Structure formats: C-alpha cells, structure tokens
Coordinates of C-alpha atoms in Angstrom, one line a residue:
L1 CA 0.0 0.0 0.0
V2 CA 1.3 3.4 -0.9
L3 CA 1.5 6.4 1.4
L4 CA 3.4 9.1 -0.1
G5 CA 1.9 12.4 0.8
L6 CA 5.4 32.5 -16.6
V7 CA 2.1 34.0 -16.1
A8 CA 1.9 36.4 -19.1
L9 CA 1.2 39.9 -17.9
S10 CA -0.4 42.4 -20.3
E11 CA -1.0 46.1 -20.1
C12 CA -4.5 45.6 -21.3
I13 CA -5.5 43.9 -18.0
V14 CA -5.4 47.3 -16.3
I15 CA -8.4 49.4 -17.3
L16 CA -8.3 52.6 -15.3
P17 CA -11.8 53.9 -15.9
L18 CA -13.2 51.0 -13.9
K19 CA -11.9 52.7 -10.7
K20 CA -14.8 55.1 -11.0
M21 CA -17.4 52.4 -11.3
K22 CA -18.8 49.7 -9.1
T23 CA -17.2 46.4 -9.7
L24 CA -19.2 43.6 -11.2
R25 CA -18.9 41.8 -7.9
E26 CA -20.4 44.7 -6.0
T27 CA -23.3 45.2 -8.4
L28 CA -24.2 41.5 -8.3
R29 CA -23.9 41.4 -4.5
E30 CA -26.4 44.3 -4.2
K31 CA -28.9 42.3 -6.3
N32 CA -28.2 39.0 -4.5
L33 CA -26.9 37.5 -7.7
L34 CA -23.3 37.0 -6.8
N35 CA -23.5 33.4 -5.7
N36 CA -25.4 32.4 -8.9
F37 CA -23.0 34.3 -11.1
L38 CA -20.0 32.6 -9.5
E39 CA -21.6 29.2 -9.8
E40 CA -22.3 29.8 -13.5
Q41 CA -18.8 31.1 -14.2
T42 CA -17.2 28.1 -12.4
Y43 CA -19.4 25.7 -14.3
R44 CA -18.4 27.3 -17.6
L45 CA -14.7 27.3 -16.7
S46 CA -14.9 23.6 -15.8
K47 CA -16.3 22.7 -19.2
N48 CA -13.6 24.5 -21.2
D49 CA -12.3 21.7 -23.3
S50 CA -9.6 23.8 -25.2
K51 CA -6.0 22.9 -24.7
I52 CA -6.7 20.1 -22.3
T53 CA -4.1 17.2 -22.1
I54 CA -5.7 13.9 -20.9
H55 CA -3.0 11.5 -19.8
P56 CA -3.8 7.8 -19.1
L57 CA -3.1 6.2 -15.8
R58 CA -2.9 2.5 -15.0
N59 CA -4.6 1.2 -11.9
Y60 CA -2.4 -1.4 -10.2
L61 CA -4.7 -3.5 -8.0
D62 CA -6.3 -0.4 -6.5
T63 CA -3.1 0.5 -4.7
A64 CA -1.5 3.0 -7.1
Y65 CA -2.3 4.9 -10.2
V66 CA 0.7 5.1 -12.5
G67 CA 1.3 7.1 -15.7
N68 CA 4.2 7.1 -18.2
I69 CA 6.6 10.1 -18.7
T70 CA 9.9 10.5 -20.5
I71 CA 13.0 12.3 -19.5
G72 CA 16.0 13.3 -21.7
T73 CA 17.1 13.4 -25.4
P74 CA 16.4 10.9 -26.8
P75 CA 13.6 10.1 -24.3
Q76 CA 13.9 7.5 -21.5
E77 CA 10.6 6.3 -20.2
F78 CA 9.4 6.0 -16.6
R79 CA 6.3 5.0 -14.7
V80 CA 5.5 7.6 -12.0
V81 CA 2.8 8.3 -9.5
F82 CA 1.1 11.7 -10.1
D83 CA 1.2 12.6 -6.4
T84 CA -0.8 15.6 -5.0
G85 CA 0.8 14.9 -1.6
S86 CA 4.4 15.9 -2.6
A87 CA 6.0 18.5 -4.9
N88 CA 9.1 16.9 -6.3
L89 CA 9.9 14.8 -9.4
W90 CA 12.4 12.0 -9.1
V91 CA 13.4 8.7 -10.8
P92 CA 16.2 6.2 -10.0
C93 CA 19.6 6.9 -11.4
I94 CA 21.5 4.2 -13.2
T95 CA 24.1 4.2 -10.5
C96 CA 21.6 3.6 -7.7
T97 CA 22.7 0.7 -5.5
S98 CA 19.5 -0.1 -3.7
P99 CA 17.6 -3.4 -4.4
A100 CA 14.5 -1.3 -5.5
C101 CA 16.5 0.2 -8.4
Y102 CA 17.3 -3.2 -9.9
T103 CA 13.6 -3.8 -10.4
H104 CA 12.7 -0.4 -11.9
N105 CA 13.7 1.7 -14.9
T106 CA 16.7 3.9 -14.2
F107 CA 17.9 7.1 -15.8
N108 CA 21.2 7.2 -17.6
P109 CA 22.5 10.9 -17.7
Q110 CA 25.2 10.0 -20.2
K111 CA 22.7 8.9 -22.8
S112 CA 20.8 12.3 -22.8
S113 CA 22.3 15.2 -24.7
S114 CA 20.1 17.7 -22.8
F115 CA 20.9 16.6 -19.3
R116 CA 22.5 19.1 -16.9
D117 CA 24.0 18.1 -13.6
A118 CA 23.0 20.4 -10.8
G119 CA 25.1 18.4 -8.3
S120 CA 23.1 19.3 -5.2
P121 CA 22.5 16.4 -2.8
I122 CA 18.8 15.7 -1.9
T123 CA 16.9 13.7 0.6
I124 CA 13.1 13.3 0.3
F125 CA 10.9 11.8 3.0
Y126 CA 7.6 10.1 2.3
G127 CA 5.1 8.3 4.6
S128 CA 6.3 5.0 3.2
G129 CA 10.0 5.6 2.4
I130 CA 13.0 7.8 1.8
I131 CA 15.1 8.5 -1.3
Q132 CA 18.6 10.1 -1.3
G133 CA 20.4 11.3 -4.4
F134 CA 21.2 14.5 -6.4
L135 CA 19.6 17.1 -8.5
G136 CA 19.7 17.3 -12.3
S137 CA 17.7 19.0 -15.1
D138 CA 16.5 17.8 -18.4
T139 CA 13.6 17.8 -20.8
V140 CA 10.5 16.1 -19.3
R141 CA 7.5 15.1 -21.3
I142 CA 4.0 14.1 -20.1
G143 CA 2.2 13.1 -23.3
N144 CA 2.3 16.2 -25.5
L145 CA 3.3 18.5 -22.6
V146 CA 7.0 19.4 -22.7
S147 CA 8.8 20.9 -19.7
P148 CA 12.3 22.1 -20.8
E149 CA 15.2 22.4 -18.3
Q150 CA 13.1 20.7 -15.7
S151 CA 14.7 20.1 -12.3
F152 CA 14.3 16.6 -11.0
G153 CA 15.9 14.2 -8.5
L154 CA 18.0 11.1 -9.3
S155 CA 17.9 8.6 -6.5
L156 CA 21.1 6.8 -5.5
V157 CA 19.6 5.1 -2.4
E158 CA 16.0 4.2 -1.8
Y159 CA 14.2 2.8 1.2
G160 CA 10.6 1.5 1.2
F161 CA 10.1 1.3 -2.6
D162 CA 11.2 -2.3 -3.3
S163 CA 7.9 -3.7 -4.4
V164 CA 6.0 -0.7 -5.7
P165 CA 4.7 -0.7 -9.3
F166 CA 6.3 2.6 -10.2
D167 CA 9.8 3.9 -10.9
G168 CA 9.5 7.4 -9.3
I169 CA 7.1 10.1 -8.2
L170 CA 5.9 13.3 -9.9
G171 CA 4.7 15.7 -7.2
L172 CA 1.8 18.1 -7.9
A173 CA 1.6 19.8 -4.5
F174 CA 2.3 23.5 -4.0
P175 CA 5.9 24.8 -4.6
S176 CA 6.5 25.4 -0.9
M177 CA 6.7 21.7 -0.4
G178 CA 9.4 21.2 -3.0
I179 CA 13.2 21.2 -2.9
K180 CA 14.6 24.7 -2.3
D181 CA 15.5 26.7 -5.5
T182 CA 13.7 24.3 -7.8
I183 CA 10.6 24.8 -9.9
P184 CA 8.0 21.9 -9.7
I185 CA 7.0 20.5 -13.1
F186 CA 3.4 21.8 -13.0
D187 CA 4.7 25.4 -12.4
N188 CA 7.3 25.0 -15.1
L189 CA 4.7 23.9 -17.6
W190 CA 2.4 26.7 -16.6
S191 CA 5.2 29.3 -17.0
H192 CA 5.9 28.1 -20.5
G193 CA 2.3 28.4 -21.6
A194 CA 1.6 24.6 -21.9
F195 CA -2.0 25.2 -20.8
S196 CA -4.3 28.2 -20.5
E197 CA -5.8 27.3 -17.1
P198 CA -3.5 26.2 -14.2
V199 CA -5.7 23.3 -13.1
F200 CA -5.4 19.5 -13.2
A201 CA -7.9 16.8 -12.4
F202 CA -8.2 13.1 -11.6
Y203 CA -10.6 10.5 -12.7
L204 CA -9.8 7.2 -10.8
N205 CA -11.7 4.0 -11.5
T206 CA -11.7 0.8 -9.5
N207 CA -11.1 -2.8 -10.3
K208 CA -10.0 -1.9 -13.8
P209 CA -6.4 -1.5 -14.9
E210 CA -7.4 0.9 -17.8
G211 CA -9.5 4.0 -17.9
S212 CA -8.2 6.2 -15.2
V213 CA -6.7 9.6 -16.3
V214 CA -5.1 12.8 -15.1
M215 CA -5.9 15.9 -17.1
F216 CA -4.0 19.2 -17.3
G217 CA -5.1 22.6 -18.3
G218 CA -8.9 22.2 -17.9
V219 CA -11.6 19.7 -17.1
D220 CA -13.3 17.3 -19.5
H221 CA -16.9 17.3 -18.2
R222 CA -17.5 13.8 -19.7
Y223 CA -15.7 12.3 -16.7
Y224 CA -18.2 13.4 -14.1
K225 CA -22.0 13.9 -13.5
G226 CA -23.6 16.8 -11.7
E227 CA -21.8 20.0 -10.7
L228 CA -18.4 20.7 -9.3
N229 CA -18.5 21.8 -5.6
W230 CA -15.5 24.1 -5.0
I231 CA -13.7 24.0 -1.6
P232 CA -11.1 26.6 -0.7
V233 CA -7.6 25.3 0.2
S234 CA -6.9 26.0 3.8
Q235 CA -3.1 25.8 3.6
T236 CA -1.0 26.1 0.5
S237 CA 1.6 23.5 0.8
H238 CA -0.4 20.3 0.7
W239 CA -3.8 20.3 -1.1
Q240 CA -5.4 20.8 2.3
I241 CA -9.0 21.6 3.1
S242 CA -11.2 22.1 6.1
M243 CA -13.6 19.3 7.0
N244 CA -16.8 19.8 9.1
N245 CA -17.2 16.3 10.5
I246 CA -17.3 12.5 9.9
S247 CA -20.5 10.6 10.7
M248 CA -22.1 7.2 10.6
N249 CA -25.8 6.5 11.0
G250 CA -26.5 10.1 11.6
N251 CA -24.0 10.4 14.5
V252 CA -20.8 12.3 14.4
T253 CA -18.0 9.8 15.0
A254 CA -14.9 12.0 14.3
C255 CA -13.8 15.5 13.5
S256 CA -16.6 16.7 15.8
C257 CA -15.2 20.3 16.1
G258 CA -13.9 20.5 12.5
C259 CA -10.6 19.2 11.3
Q260 CA -8.2 19.3 8.3
A261 CA -8.0 16.9 5.4
L262 CA -5.3 16.3 2.8
L263 CA -6.5 15.1 -0.6
D264 CA -3.6 12.8 -1.6
T265 CA -3.5 10.8 -4.8
G266 CA -0.2 9.2 -3.6
T267 CA -1.9 7.5 -0.7
S268 CA -3.9 4.3 -1.1
L269 CA -6.1 4.4 2.0
I270 CA -7.6 6.8 4.5
Y271 CA -5.6 7.9 7.5
G272 CA -6.6 9.7 10.7
P273 CA -5.8 10.0 14.4
T274 CA -5.6 6.5 15.9
E275 CA -8.2 7.2 18.7
L276 CA -10.8 8.4 16.2
V277 CA -10.2 5.7 13.7
T278 CA -10.6 3.2 16.6
N279 CA -14.0 4.7 17.3
I280 CA -15.1 4.3 13.7
H281 CA -13.9 0.6 13.8
K282 CA -16.0 0.0 16.9
L283 CA -19.1 1.2 15.1
M284 CA -18.3 -1.2 12.3
N285 CA -17.8 -4.0 14.8
A286 CA -14.4 -4.4 13.3
K287 CA -11.8 -6.5 15.2
P288 CA -8.0 -5.9 15.2
K289 CA -5.9 -8.4 13.3
D290 CA -2.2 -7.8 13.1
S291 CA -1.9 -4.1 12.2
E292 CA -5.4 -4.0 10.5
Y293 CA -9.1 -4.2 11.4
V294 CA -11.3 -6.8 9.8
V295 CA -15.1 -7.4 9.6
S296 CA -17.2 -10.3 8.6
C297 CA -17.5 -10.2 4.8
D298 CA -21.3 -10.6 5.2
A299 CA -21.4 -7.4 7.2
V300 CA -20.6 -5.3 4.1
K301 CA -24.2 -5.7 3.1
T302 CA -25.5 -4.0 6.3
L303 CA -22.8 -1.5 7.3
P304 CA -23.7 2.2 6.9
P305 CA -21.7 4.6 4.7
V306 CA -19.1 6.8 6.4
I307 CA -20.0 10.4 5.5
F308 CA -17.5 13.1 5.2
N309 CA -19.1 16.6 5.5
I310 CA -16.9 19.1 3.7
N311 CA -18.0 22.7 3.2
G312 CA -21.5 21.8 4.2
I313 CA -21.9 19.0 1.7
D314 CA -22.0 15.3 2.5
Y315 CA -19.6 13.0 0.6
P316 CA -20.7 9.4 1.5
L317 CA -18.2 6.5 1.3
P318 CA -20.1 3.2 1.0
P319 CA -19.0 0.1 2.8
Q320 CA -18.2 -1.5 -0.6
A321 CA -15.5 1.2 -0.9
Y322 CA -14.1 1.3 2.7
I323 CA -14.1 -2.5 3.2
I324 CA -11.7 -4.4 0.8
K325 CA -11.6 -8.1 0.4
I326 CA -8.1 -9.6 0.2
Q327 CA -8.2 -13.4 -0.2
N328 CA -10.8 -14.5 2.4
S329 CA -10.4 -11.5 4.7
C330 CA -12.5 -8.3 4.6
R331 CA -10.4 -5.3 5.9
S332 CA -11.1 -1.7 6.7
V333 CA -9.3 0.9 4.8
F334 CA -9.1 3.3 7.8
Q335 CA -5.7 3.5 9.4
G336 CA -4.4 5.5 12.4
G337 CA -1.2 7.4 12.9
T338 CA -1.7 11.0 11.7
E339 CA -1.6 12.3 15.3
N340 CA 2.2 11.9 15.1
S341 CA 2.3 14.9 12.8
S342 CA -0.9 16.8 13.6
L343 CA -3.6 16.5 16.3
D344 CA -6.6 16.2 14.0
T345 CA -5.7 15.8 10.4
W346 CA -7.0 13.2 7.9
I347 CA -5.5 11.9 4.7
L348 CA -8.1 11.1 2.1
G349 CA -6.4 8.8 -0.4
D350 CA -7.4 6.9 -3.5
I351 CA -10.2 5.1 -1.7
F352 CA -12.0 8.5 -1.3
L353 CA -10.9 10.0 -4.6
R354 CA -12.2 7.0 -6.6
Q355 CA -15.7 8.0 -5.5
Y356 CA -15.4 11.7 -6.5
F357 CA -13.9 13.3 -9.5
S358 CA -11.4 15.8 -8.2
V359 CA -10.2 19.1 -9.7
F360 CA -7.2 21.0 -8.3
D361 CA -7.2 24.7 -9.2
R362 CA -3.8 26.4 -8.5
K363 CA -4.7 29.9 -9.5
N364 CA -7.8 30.2 -7.3
K365 CA -6.4 27.8 -4.5
R366 CA -9.4 25.5 -4.4
I367 CA -10.4 21.9 -5.0

C-alpha cells in the first residue's frame, strides 16, 4: 500500500476607468446575484475543453495509479505516480545501489544530450519511504506536454520502494513543499504556456487497470456527472481543506469540532488520528488483526456509509469502498497514525478519490 503524501502579464489587463465604477462583484452582490454568477462562471470554466491534455493512468490493483513520462534526449521512459501529496519529481539513477533500483527503470544521464548536472544532494521523505540522491535537469514530457530544463531528482539510495509498481514520483503539491530553489514541473509547464488554465484533475476508476486519467489545463466534463463543488484550500503546501465532521448512522464519529484533510493521490487508504479511527472501527464492529481491522464479509451488506461533510456538503463513502476483500479477509481501509504529525488531520487517499472526480485549481487555490 502506498503512502506518499510564466504568467503572461499584459497592459490591457489594467483598465483605469473601472476605478470610477462599481465592480461587477459589488453590483451582483447588491442584487443578491453574486453566488449564482460565481456558480455559472465556475461551471463554464470547468467545461472549457480547449488545450486540455488527458494522460492515461494504469490502476495497479487499486493500490497505485501510474502514468508514463519521458526524460531526456532521446527520451527515456518511466512509470510515475502523479502525487498531490508531494511536490518533487524523481526517478532512479542508473548508479543507484538499492535493491529497488534493480527492479525499476533507471535514468542514464550519459545517454541524454540535454541533461545538466546540478550536483546538489537531496533527501526526500515520504510516509512509506525515503530517497537520497542528487539534482539534475533535463527535458521532461507528459504526453504532448514538454517541460524544458526541468529540475528533478535522481535517487542513489531508496528505502521502502522495493515492491512498488512505479519507478518514481511526480509531485503536484504547492511549490513550498518542493526542494529549495527548484521549480516543480506543473509550475514550469504553466510558465511556458503549456496550458491556459492552471488546473489539473483526476478520474480514478476501481477494479479496472485501464480508464483512469489525469488531465492538465482544464476539465473534460464527460468524466463526471452533476456540478463541481468548489472547496477553498486552507493551507497552500499540501492540497489541504477544512472538513466539518465525519459521521455514521446520523451520529458524528470523528472530526466533531472540525478538522483538516489532505487530498492525496499518492496514498492508497484513509488515515486519521488513531483514537478516532478506533471509534469508527467500533461502530463497524471491526476486530483488530495484526496491524489492521477486519469485519465479517457478510457485514458489508448491512454496514452504513461513512459520511465526510466538507464545506456543508455530504460525501458518503459506501461500505463497498471502505471494506476491501483480500483473499478471504475483509479489511477496513481506515488507518491511524496522523496524530504523530498533527492533532486532528486526515488523509483522504485513493479510496475516497475513486468516489469523487477531483479538480485542483492552483490559481484560485481551491479543490
């Protein structure tokens, strides 16, 4: 299981006569039309299909969603996790000595005419491992998107990545989470005009290896039904939001006074404070077994949904999603441990994101 966590300026933007007039926002607010206007504009923005890059992802047994990228000239191909829980791009170097590197594709700098060695040593920590190596830069391609002189890490030592179905990680979190003095790939693409809207989105399916996608530059509305509900980002490093509560059977079971949640495509399960996760397991009548909690497989038919209330809207997670069957055992996807880093923070990984099409809007800092 995986636990990772040049804007063009134009003089025509400034129209001085508008200073003498009420803004559109003020006029609409006076007429109680502001919320309707914003909803309509958001809906129109989300359906802008121009200049959208849709990149396929492969679902590996519902534990990781992996897409191909290339680095170098000529291109060398890698499988990476597109991770909203981190901000760095790295792949293994050909001189890596860890066992994990012998089972994954490795980058050979000497075979790329566009590679530049930055030389700076790096160490990157994840929830499930650590990599150590050095920085370089080269041309990186995601489908038809090209990021020239892109900073990225080359691992020389890896811990915790021995059996994962990907070579490296491509981080999509905010730049403040990245390595100092480097530009994350999303920002580099945006600055070079690769897309007109600084947004990306995920459609993650379940039980099928094909069909999942990440899209850049806009939203293809064919991948979701209904309307998008926008939630402001509460802290701009992770993709972090405020959550109202978590309930089952109409009773609040966790996050009773509000809490924070990270939406993390690099995490398979759902993590929260151990004590609160234990309370949820009691309501499921789940029993501890090794480091997990299990239920009777027959119970899946009668268990209630776990409901996450975010920004006043309920997002139910049905038992068919939060109980997974492995061989003859039915296990809960809820795990404890986040209290080690924060008192009341939850990580909503792929289990949650498979239920809800998710859009990440960097410009407006919202999800």
